Structure formats: structure tokens, C-alpha cells
Short mmCIF file of C-alpha atoms and ligand atoms in Angstrom, two decimals:
data_model
loop_
_atom_site.label_atom_id
_atom_site.label_comp_id
_atom_site.label_asym_id
_atom_site.label_seq_id
_atom_site.Cartn_x
_atom_site.Cartn_y
_atom_site.Cartn_z
CA MET D 61 0.00 0.00 0.00
CA ILE D 62 1.60 3.21 -1.21
CA VAL D 63 0.76 6.38 0.75
CA LEU D 64 1.51 9.85 -0.58
CA GLY D 65 1.63 12.39 2.26
CA PHE D 66 1.46 16.19 2.31
CA GLU D 67 2.51 18.50 5.14
CA SER D 68 1.65 22.20 4.90
CA SER D 69 0.66 23.28 8.41
CA CYS D 70 3.12 26.13 8.74
CA ASP D 71 6.27 27.17 6.88
CA GLU D 72 7.48 23.91 5.35
CA THR D 73 6.00 22.15 2.36
CA GLY D 74 6.71 18.45 2.74
CA VAL D 75 5.75 15.62 0.40
CA ALA D 76 6.63 11.95 0.90
CA LEU D 77 5.86 8.43 -0.20
CA VAL D 78 5.80 5.42 2.10
CA ASP D 79 5.10 1.78 1.44
CA ALA D 80 2.84 0.47 4.20
CA ALA D 81 2.39 -3.07 2.93
CA GLY D 82 4.41 -6.05 4.07
CA HIS D 83 6.47 -4.04 6.55
CA ALA D 84 5.94 -3.85 10.30
CA ILE D 85 6.77 -0.16 10.01
CA PRO D 86 5.95 1.69 6.77
CA ARG D 87 9.08 2.16 4.69
CA LEU D 88 10.01 5.63 3.50
CA LEU D 89 10.42 5.53 -0.27
CA SER D 90 11.18 9.18 -0.93
CA HIS D 91 10.54 12.58 0.53
CA ALA D 92 11.08 16.23 -0.31
CA LEU D 93 10.90 19.38 1.71
CA HIS D 94 10.83 23.05 0.89
CA SER D 95 11.45 25.41 3.78
CA GLN D 96 10.03 28.93 3.63
CA ILE D 97 12.38 30.21 6.32
CA ALA D 98 14.31 32.50 3.96
CA MET D 99 11.06 34.02 2.68
CA HIS D 100 9.65 34.79 6.16
CA GLN D 101 12.95 35.90 7.69
CA ALA D 102 12.56 39.49 6.47
CA TYR D 103 9.36 39.73 8.55
CA GLY D 104 10.74 38.16 11.72
CA GLY D 105 8.09 35.43 11.68
CA VAL D 106 5.70 33.44 9.52
CA VAL D 107 3.37 35.56 7.36
CA PRO D 108 0.35 33.26 6.91
CA GLU D 109 -0.74 34.61 3.52
CA LEU D 110 2.76 34.24 2.08
CA ALA D 111 2.99 30.74 3.55
CA SER D 112 -0.24 29.65 1.79
CA ARG D 113 0.86 31.05 -1.53
CA ASP D 114 4.23 29.34 -1.32
CA HIS D 115 2.64 25.98 -0.45
CA ILE D 116 0.60 26.35 -3.66
CA ARG D 117 3.78 27.00 -5.67
CA ARG D 118 5.69 24.05 -4.17
CA ALA D 119 3.15 21.26 -3.78
CA LEU D 120 3.09 19.86 -7.31
CA PRO D 121 6.81 20.22 -8.18
CA LEU D 122 7.67 18.44 -4.91
CA THR D 123 5.11 15.72 -5.71
CA GLU D 124 6.65 15.19 -9.14
CA TYR D 125 10.06 15.00 -7.50
CA VAL D 126 9.14 12.35 -4.90
CA ILE D 127 7.35 10.24 -7.50
CA LYS D 128 10.42 10.37 -9.74
CA GLN D 129 12.78 9.55 -6.86
CA SER D 130 10.73 6.48 -5.92
CA ASN D 131 10.61 5.03 -9.44
CA LEU D 132 6.83 4.74 -9.04
CA THR D 133 4.11 6.55 -10.95
CA LEU D 134 1.17 8.49 -9.54
CA ALA D 135 -1.06 5.57 -10.56
CA ASP D 136 0.74 3.43 -7.95
CA VAL D 137 -0.47 5.65 -5.11
CA ASP D 138 -3.20 3.96 -3.04
CA VAL D 139 -4.02 6.70 -0.51
CA VAL D 140 -3.30 10.44 -0.39
CA ALA D 141 -2.77 11.80 3.14
CA TYR D 142 -2.52 15.39 4.32
CA THR D 143 -2.12 17.32 7.56
CA ARG D 144 -5.60 18.26 8.75
CA GLY D 145 -4.31 20.35 11.68
CA PRO D 146 -3.33 21.99 13.88
CA GLY D 147 -1.68 24.79 11.95
CA LEU D 148 -2.36 27.92 9.91
CA ALA D 149 -5.82 27.62 8.35
CA GLY D 150 -4.86 28.88 4.91
CA ALA D 151 -1.70 26.78 4.78
CA LEU D 152 -3.61 23.65 5.86
CA LEU D 153 -6.28 24.29 3.22
CA VAL D 154 -3.64 24.25 0.48
CA GLY D 155 -2.33 20.82 1.51
CA ALA D 156 -5.84 19.44 2.01
CA GLY D 157 -7.03 20.88 -1.30
CA VAL D 158 -4.08 19.56 -3.27
CA ALA D 159 -4.26 16.14 -1.63
CA CYS D 160 -8.01 15.72 -2.14
CA ALA D 161 -7.88 16.99 -5.72
CA LEU D 162 -5.06 14.60 -6.51
CA ALA D 163 -6.87 11.72 -4.82
CA ALA D 164 -10.06 12.49 -6.76
CA ALA D 165 -8.15 12.63 -10.03
CA LEU D 166 -6.55 9.27 -9.26
CA GLY D 167 -9.80 7.76 -8.00
CA LYS D 168 -8.10 6.91 -4.67
CA PRO D 169 -9.14 7.81 -1.11
CA ALA D 170 -7.83 10.85 0.77
CA MET D 171 -7.16 10.96 4.49
CA GLY D 172 -6.50 13.72 7.02
CA VAL D 173 -3.76 13.24 9.63
CA HIS D 174 -3.17 15.01 12.95
CA HIS D 175 0.10 16.93 12.72
CA LEU D 176 1.15 15.96 16.25
CA GLU D 177 0.53 12.28 15.55
CA GLY D 178 2.99 12.69 12.69
CA HIS D 179 5.61 14.14 15.03
CA LEU D 180 4.89 11.54 17.68
CA LEU D 181 5.34 8.60 15.31
CA SER D 182 8.30 10.09 13.40
CA PRO D 183 10.92 8.16 15.46
CA PHE D 184 9.56 4.99 13.80
CA LEU D 185 11.43 6.11 10.70
CA SER D 186 14.75 6.17 12.56
CA GLN D 187 17.46 3.50 12.63
CA ASP D 188 16.40 2.71 16.19
CA PRO D 189 12.59 2.68 16.18
CA PRO D 190 10.74 2.48 19.52
CA GLU D 191 8.34 -0.23 20.64
CA PHE D 192 5.00 0.38 22.36
CA PRO D 193 4.24 1.36 25.07
CA PHE D 194 6.24 4.52 25.66
CA VAL D 195 6.11 8.02 27.06
CA ALA D 196 6.30 10.74 24.43
CA LEU D 197 7.69 14.19 25.04
CA LEU D 198 6.28 16.31 22.21
CA VAL D 199 8.08 19.60 21.95
CA SER D 200 7.26 21.73 18.93
CA GLY D 201 6.73 25.38 18.14
CA GLY D 202 3.07 25.16 19.08
CA HIS D 203 2.86 22.34 21.64
CA THR D 204 4.57 20.93 24.70
CA GLN D 205 2.97 17.69 25.82
CA LEU D 206 3.77 14.52 27.69
CA MET D 207 1.80 11.51 26.57
CA ARG D 208 1.46 7.88 27.35
CA VAL D 209 1.38 5.98 24.07
CA ASP D 210 0.17 2.37 24.16
CA ALA D 211 -0.37 1.82 20.45
CA VAL D 212 -0.99 3.73 17.24
CA GLY D 213 -4.03 5.86 18.00
CA SER D 214 -3.90 5.21 21.75
CA TYR D 215 -2.66 8.41 23.33
CA ALA D 216 -3.28 9.57 26.90
CA LEU D 217 -2.30 13.12 27.73
CA LEU D 218 -0.26 13.25 30.94
CA GLY D 219 0.50 16.95 30.96
CA GLU D 220 1.00 19.95 28.71
CA SER D 221 1.91 23.60 28.66
CA ILE D 222 -0.71 25.86 30.11
CA ASP D 223 0.59 28.77 28.02
CA ASP D 224 3.56 29.03 25.61
CA ALA D 225 5.14 25.96 24.06
CA ALA D 226 8.85 25.18 24.58
CA GLY D 227 9.57 26.11 20.96
CA GLU D 228 7.78 29.42 21.47
CA ALA D 229 9.93 30.07 24.55
CA PHE D 230 13.03 29.49 22.41
CA ASP D 231 11.70 31.62 19.56
CA LYS D 232 10.42 34.55 21.63
CA SER D 233 13.56 34.70 23.78
CA ALA D 234 15.70 34.55 20.65
CA LYS D 235 13.75 37.46 19.17
CA LEU D 236 14.41 39.50 22.32
CA LEU D 237 18.11 38.79 21.81
CA GLY D 238 17.86 40.06 18.24
CA LEU D 239 18.37 36.64 16.67
CA PRO D 240 16.77 35.76 13.32
CA TYR D 241 13.60 33.70 12.90
CA PRO D 242 13.16 30.84 13.69
CA GLY D 243 14.98 31.58 16.92
CA GLY D 244 15.34 28.10 18.44
CA PRO D 245 18.31 26.83 16.46
CA HIS D 246 19.99 30.27 16.51
CA LEU D 247 19.63 30.56 20.27
CA ALA D 248 21.00 27.03 20.68
CA LYS D 249 24.02 27.90 18.54
CA LEU D 250 24.76 31.09 20.47
CA ALA D 251 24.30 29.22 23.76
CA GLU D 252 27.29 27.01 22.89
CA GLN D 253 29.57 29.97 23.61
CA GLY D 254 27.80 31.07 26.78
CA ASP D 255 27.72 30.24 30.47
CA ALA D 256 24.43 28.53 31.35
CA LYS D 257 24.83 29.54 35.00
CA ALA D 258 25.39 33.23 34.27
CA PHE D 259 21.77 34.23 34.87
CA ASN D 260 19.29 32.61 37.20
CA LEU D 261 16.09 32.47 35.15
CA PRO D 262 12.81 31.04 36.47
CA ARG D 263 11.84 27.39 36.04
CA PRO D 264 8.03 27.75 36.15
CA LEU D 265 5.95 24.84 37.50
CA MET D 266 9.17 22.91 38.07
CA HIS D 267 7.92 21.66 41.44
CA SER D 268 4.18 21.80 40.75
CA GLY D 269 3.82 18.07 41.34
CA ASP D 270 2.00 17.58 38.04
CA LEU D 271 3.24 17.19 34.48
CA ASN D 272 2.19 20.58 33.20
CA PHE D 273 4.52 23.26 31.87
CA SER D 274 4.46 27.03 31.73
CA PHE D 275 6.91 29.00 29.62
CA SER D 276 5.30 32.39 29.15
CA GLY D 277 7.02 33.88 32.21
CA LEU D 278 10.43 32.96 30.87
CA LYS D 279 10.39 35.42 27.99
CA THR D 280 9.40 38.19 30.42
CA ALA D 281 12.35 37.24 32.62
CA VAL D 282 14.64 37.28 29.59
CA LEU D 283 13.30 40.70 28.60
CA THR D 284 13.80 42.05 32.13
CA GLN D 285 17.34 40.72 32.18
CA ALA D 286 18.08 42.14 28.73
CA LYS D 287 16.82 45.57 29.79
CA LYS D 288 18.88 45.43 32.97
CA LEU D 289 21.99 44.69 30.95
CA GLY D 290 21.38 47.67 28.66
CA ASP D 291 24.61 48.43 26.80
CA GLN D 292 26.18 45.30 28.23
CA LEU D 293 23.66 43.02 26.49
CA GLU D 294 25.77 42.66 23.36
CA ASN D 295 28.70 41.23 25.40
CA ARG D 296 26.47 38.98 27.49
CA LYS D 297 24.14 37.68 24.77
CA ALA D 298 25.69 34.21 24.67
CA ASP D 299 25.42 33.91 28.46
CA LEU D 300 21.77 34.95 28.39
CA ALA D 301 21.08 32.52 25.54
CA ALA D 302 22.78 29.68 27.42
CA SER D 303 20.88 30.51 30.63
CA THR D 304 17.57 30.59 28.73
CA GLN D 305 18.22 27.25 27.09
CA ALA D 306 19.25 25.77 30.45
CA ALA D 307 15.97 26.89 32.03
CA ILE D 308 13.85 25.36 29.25
CA VAL D 309 15.86 22.13 29.11
CA GLU D 310 15.87 21.66 32.89
CA VAL D 311 12.07 21.85 33.09
CA LEU D 312 11.58 19.51 30.12
CA LEU D 313 14.04 17.04 31.63
CA LYS D 314 12.48 17.14 35.10
CA LYS D 315 8.92 16.64 33.83
CA ALA D 316 9.90 13.94 31.36
CA MET D 317 11.62 11.98 34.14
CA SER D 318 8.59 12.46 36.40
CA ALA D 319 6.41 11.02 33.62
CA MET D 320 8.70 7.98 33.42
CA THR D 321 8.40 7.45 37.18
CA LEU D 322 4.64 7.96 37.15
CA THR D 323 4.00 5.49 34.31
CA GLY D 324 6.77 3.07 35.25
CA LEU D 325 7.60 2.79 31.55
CA LYS D 326 11.17 2.32 30.35
CA ARG D 327 10.91 3.95 26.93
CA LEU D 328 10.88 7.62 26.09
CA VAL D 329 10.22 9.10 22.67
CA VAL D 330 11.14 12.72 22.01
CA ALA D 331 9.62 14.42 18.98
CA GLY D 332 8.94 17.85 17.49
CA GLY D 333 11.28 20.65 16.45
CA VAL D 334 12.77 21.27 19.90
CA GLY D 335 13.74 17.59 19.94
CA ALA D 336 16.56 18.63 17.61
CA ASN D 337 18.15 20.62 20.45
CA ALA D 338 21.54 19.13 21.29
CA ASP D 339 21.56 20.22 24.93
CA LEU D 340 18.14 18.64 25.49
CA ARG D 341 19.28 15.42 23.80
CA ASN D 342 22.51 15.26 25.84
CA GLN D 343 20.74 15.80 29.13
CA LEU D 344 17.92 13.37 28.36
CA ASN D 345 20.44 10.75 27.21
CA ALA D 346 22.41 11.06 30.43
CA ALA D 347 19.34 10.98 32.70
CA CYS D 348 17.80 8.04 30.82
CA ALA D 349 21.06 6.06 30.84
CA LYS D 350 21.19 6.42 34.62
CA ARG D 351 17.63 5.11 34.99
CA GLY D 352 17.84 2.29 32.45
CA ILE D 353 15.42 4.09 30.10
CA ARG D 354 15.72 3.77 26.31
CA VAL D 355 15.26 7.08 24.58
CA HIS D 356 14.29 7.41 20.92
CA TYR D 357 14.44 10.43 18.64
CA PRO D 358 13.48 11.05 15.03
CA GLU D 359 16.37 11.42 12.59
CA LEU D 360 17.59 14.99 13.01
CA HIS D 361 16.23 16.09 9.61
CA LEU D 362 12.78 14.67 10.50
CA CYS D 363 12.51 16.49 13.86
CA THR D 364 10.98 19.60 12.36
CA ASP D 365 7.95 19.56 10.04
CA ASN D 366 8.12 17.21 7.07
CA GLY D 367 5.93 15.12 4.78
CA ALA D 368 7.52 11.80 5.75
CA MET D 369 5.94 11.85 9.21
CA ILE D 370 2.49 12.51 7.72
CA ALA D 371 2.76 9.67 5.19
CA LEU D 372 4.12 7.44 7.97
CA ALA D 373 1.32 8.28 10.42
CA ALA D 374 -1.27 7.65 7.71
CA GLY D 375 0.38 4.33 6.85
CA MET D 376 0.55 3.25 10.50
CA ARG D 377 -3.11 4.18 11.11
CA LEU D 378 -4.14 2.22 8.02
CA GLN D 379 -2.07 -0.79 9.12
CA ALA D 380 -3.72 -0.63 12.54
CA GLY D 381 -7.16 -0.64 10.92
CA LEU D 382 -8.03 2.75 12.40
CA GLU D 383 -9.23 4.39 9.19
CA ALA D 384 -12.46 3.82 7.33
CA LEU D 385 -11.72 5.42 3.99
CA ASP D 386 -14.98 6.46 2.41
CA GLY D 387 -13.81 7.81 -0.90
CA ALA D 388 -15.41 11.21 -0.23
CA TYR D 389 -13.37 14.21 -1.28
CA SER D 390 -14.97 16.88 0.86
CA PHE D 391 -12.46 18.09 3.40
CA ASP D 392 -12.09 20.33 6.38
CA VAL D 393 -9.06 21.51 8.32
CA LYS D 394 -8.68 21.96 12.05
CA PRO D 395 -6.37 24.91 12.74
CA ARG D 396 -6.63 24.36 16.51
O1 LIG Q 102 7.83 20.76 15.12
P1 LIG Q 102 8.18 22.03 14.47
O2 LIG Q 102 8.99 22.01 13.22
O3 LIG Q 102 6.89 22.84 14.11
C1 LIG Q 102 5.74 22.86 14.85
O4 LIG Q 102 4.93 21.91 14.69
O5 LIG Q 102 5.60 23.80 15.65
O6 LIG Q 102 8.91 22.89 15.58
C2 LIG Q 102 9.43 24.14 15.33
C3 LIG Q 102 10.05 24.67 16.61
C4 LIG Q 102 10.44 26.13 16.53
O7 LIG Q 102 10.02 26.77 17.70
C5 LIG Q 102 11.96 26.06 16.45
O8 LIG Q 102 12.60 27.20 16.95
C6 LIG Q 102 12.24 24.85 17.31
O9 LIG Q 102 11.25 23.93 16.92
N1 LIG Q 102 13.58 24.28 17.08
C7 LIG Q 102 14.56 24.29 18.01
C8 LIG Q 102 15.69 23.70 17.40
N2 LIG Q 102 15.36 23.35 16.11
C9 LIG Q 102 14.06 23.72 15.95
N3 LIG Q 102 14.57 24.74 19.28
C10 LIG Q 102 15.70 24.59 19.97
N4 LIG Q 102 16.84 24.05 19.46
C11 LIG Q 102 16.89 23.59 18.20
N5 LIG Q 102 18.00 23.04 17.70
ZN1 LIG Q 103 5.32 20.49 13.69
#
């Protein structure tokens, strides 16, 4: 069963093909990604209208590319999957529209996929795929969640951010430091040259006793610190970046380990853009090694948004018998 998947929830157009027949885990046949980062950088953030228009421009050339790379033809595609949400409404509508139109033209079913399920399952495409059950730490630009995952489609929310997501904390703090969009990777790079103990920033909800997060106060603390530094900020930027990263990572680490204790599980899956953060990975690896916990990540290039995770999630849901494909081509998107 060949699944063609589209991702267009934000600022990356991703298209991928997986083979979900005869393999325990769908096999990635080909994938292509176009990042809009350069286009949005001039505005300091994603401009939704520009994002939608660019998805329109990229969707079909990327589709032609992945088909060519796989040595298949469009006629070999059995199901067309797309990100239904969450994300930017206009951007989602492009992916959904393209996917459903293509499916209708091919006479094959179309299927919407939850973006976060894509992230959550993306480590199954790695060299070291997890086994169920596991705890998932989902850390993206829009979400910070801890989940107990017992099977494909069986997700129990253990805790989540009550305000900003971890990625947002990275991005907003980076913006305050004058770093380009998207701030996360830039802040992480700058932090390499800084002293993580230089500034004592808050670790909100660290000892709340539950598995919820709160990151909105952190950017205020970073702003206050930046103002206090005044002219000195330029010299201390790396220290402030390192201290910010340390605050975010420490909370994520603490809550992830609490989730492991609470569930008694011995497997942790980390997914979403912030899962690419090297400091987070190092600290999680060390803590998990100490506790005899196996930790799984997506391949680095599949941490941030991509089409492969959407085709994979669709393939895994189909394999698990969770989808009743009705052949209807009406579609809706769920921005939230
Ligand atoms: O999962 P993702 O690509 O998109 C969403 O679904 O939101 O995550 C994007 C987020 C952004 O906030 C970005 O700054 C952050 O992931 N990110 C990082 C790193 N790479 C991406 N944050 C910290 N360190 C990184 N290396
Ligand atoms: Zn994402």
C-alpha cells in the first residue's frame, strides 16, 4: 500500500511516499521538503498569507520530485494523506485541497492526519525505532505535551503547557536577543559559547507536582534581564542565551523523568522541532542512561515539520485498521 503524504501546516512544504504493505513499520520511499524560512525571515516570523501562496507553488513540483525519486508513478499511489491540523488555516487548506484533488483525479481515497501524531510517530522512521508502550515528550513550536502511548491511536495526555510551548519560549527569547527567525536553532548555537549559570532564570511549575509546563514567564524574565543589561547586552548575549536554554531544558528534563516514574515505563520518545536541540538530547540521554530508560528520537532532519511523518502516520493508522476510507473528497481543516 503506497501512501503519498502532504505536510503544509506552517512554513514547510513536505511531500513523501511510504510503502505500508508487508512491513511492520511503513518504509520511506522518498521525501522532499521546501522550507520557507528564507522568505519569512525578512518579517521576523511566519506571514500566513505568504505561507499559503508558497505551499501552492511548491506542492506539485515536490510531488513530481518524490514520485520520480521512488521510481513509481502516480497511478501506484493507493491513498493520499494530508495534515488536517493543527496549523495555519490557509496553509492547511492548500495541503488538504491539493491532496483531495489529486486523490479524486486518481480515484483513490484521501485521508487527514493530525500533525502531532505525525511528530509523535516520526521516530519509527529512525534507525532505532521504539516499541510500544512509551512516554512521548512532544516539543514543537506550538505544543509541549507529555503523553502515554500504548499503540498507534492510543494516546493519553499526561501533561501539557498551560501557556507558551517550549519552541515558542526558544523563539520569543531569541527574538528578544535580536536573533533571526526561527529563533530556536539560533539561540541554541549562540548558547554554545555562553555560560548557562550566568543568569538565574525562572523554572516555572518545576515543582508543581503535576506534568504541566508554563513557559510564558520565561520570555518576560529574559526581557527584564536584557533591559537590565542595557549596553552590556551585546557582550552577554551568549550567556543569556545559554541561561535561557538551560531553564527550558531543565524543566523539560524534570517533567519527562517524572512522567517515566509515574508510568513506570522504560521507553521515552522525544519528537517535534525542539527535539533537535543538542543540549536537550545530551541531558535526556544522560538521565535516561542512569535510569535504564531507552530514549528514541526522530532522525535529526525529521525532527521539524516534514511530509515523511504525515505519510508514515497515515500508513501506521491504516495498518492498525483505524481508518475507514470512504472515498469522499470533501475536506475540512482543524487549525486548533
Ligand atoms: O515541530 P516544528 O517544526 O513545528 C511545529 O509543529 O511547531 O517545531 C518548530 C520549533 C520552533 O520553535 C523552532 O525554533 C524549534 O522547533 N527548534 C529548536 C531547534 N530546532 C528547531 N529549538 C531549539 N533548538 C533547536 N535546535
Ligand atoms: Zn510540527
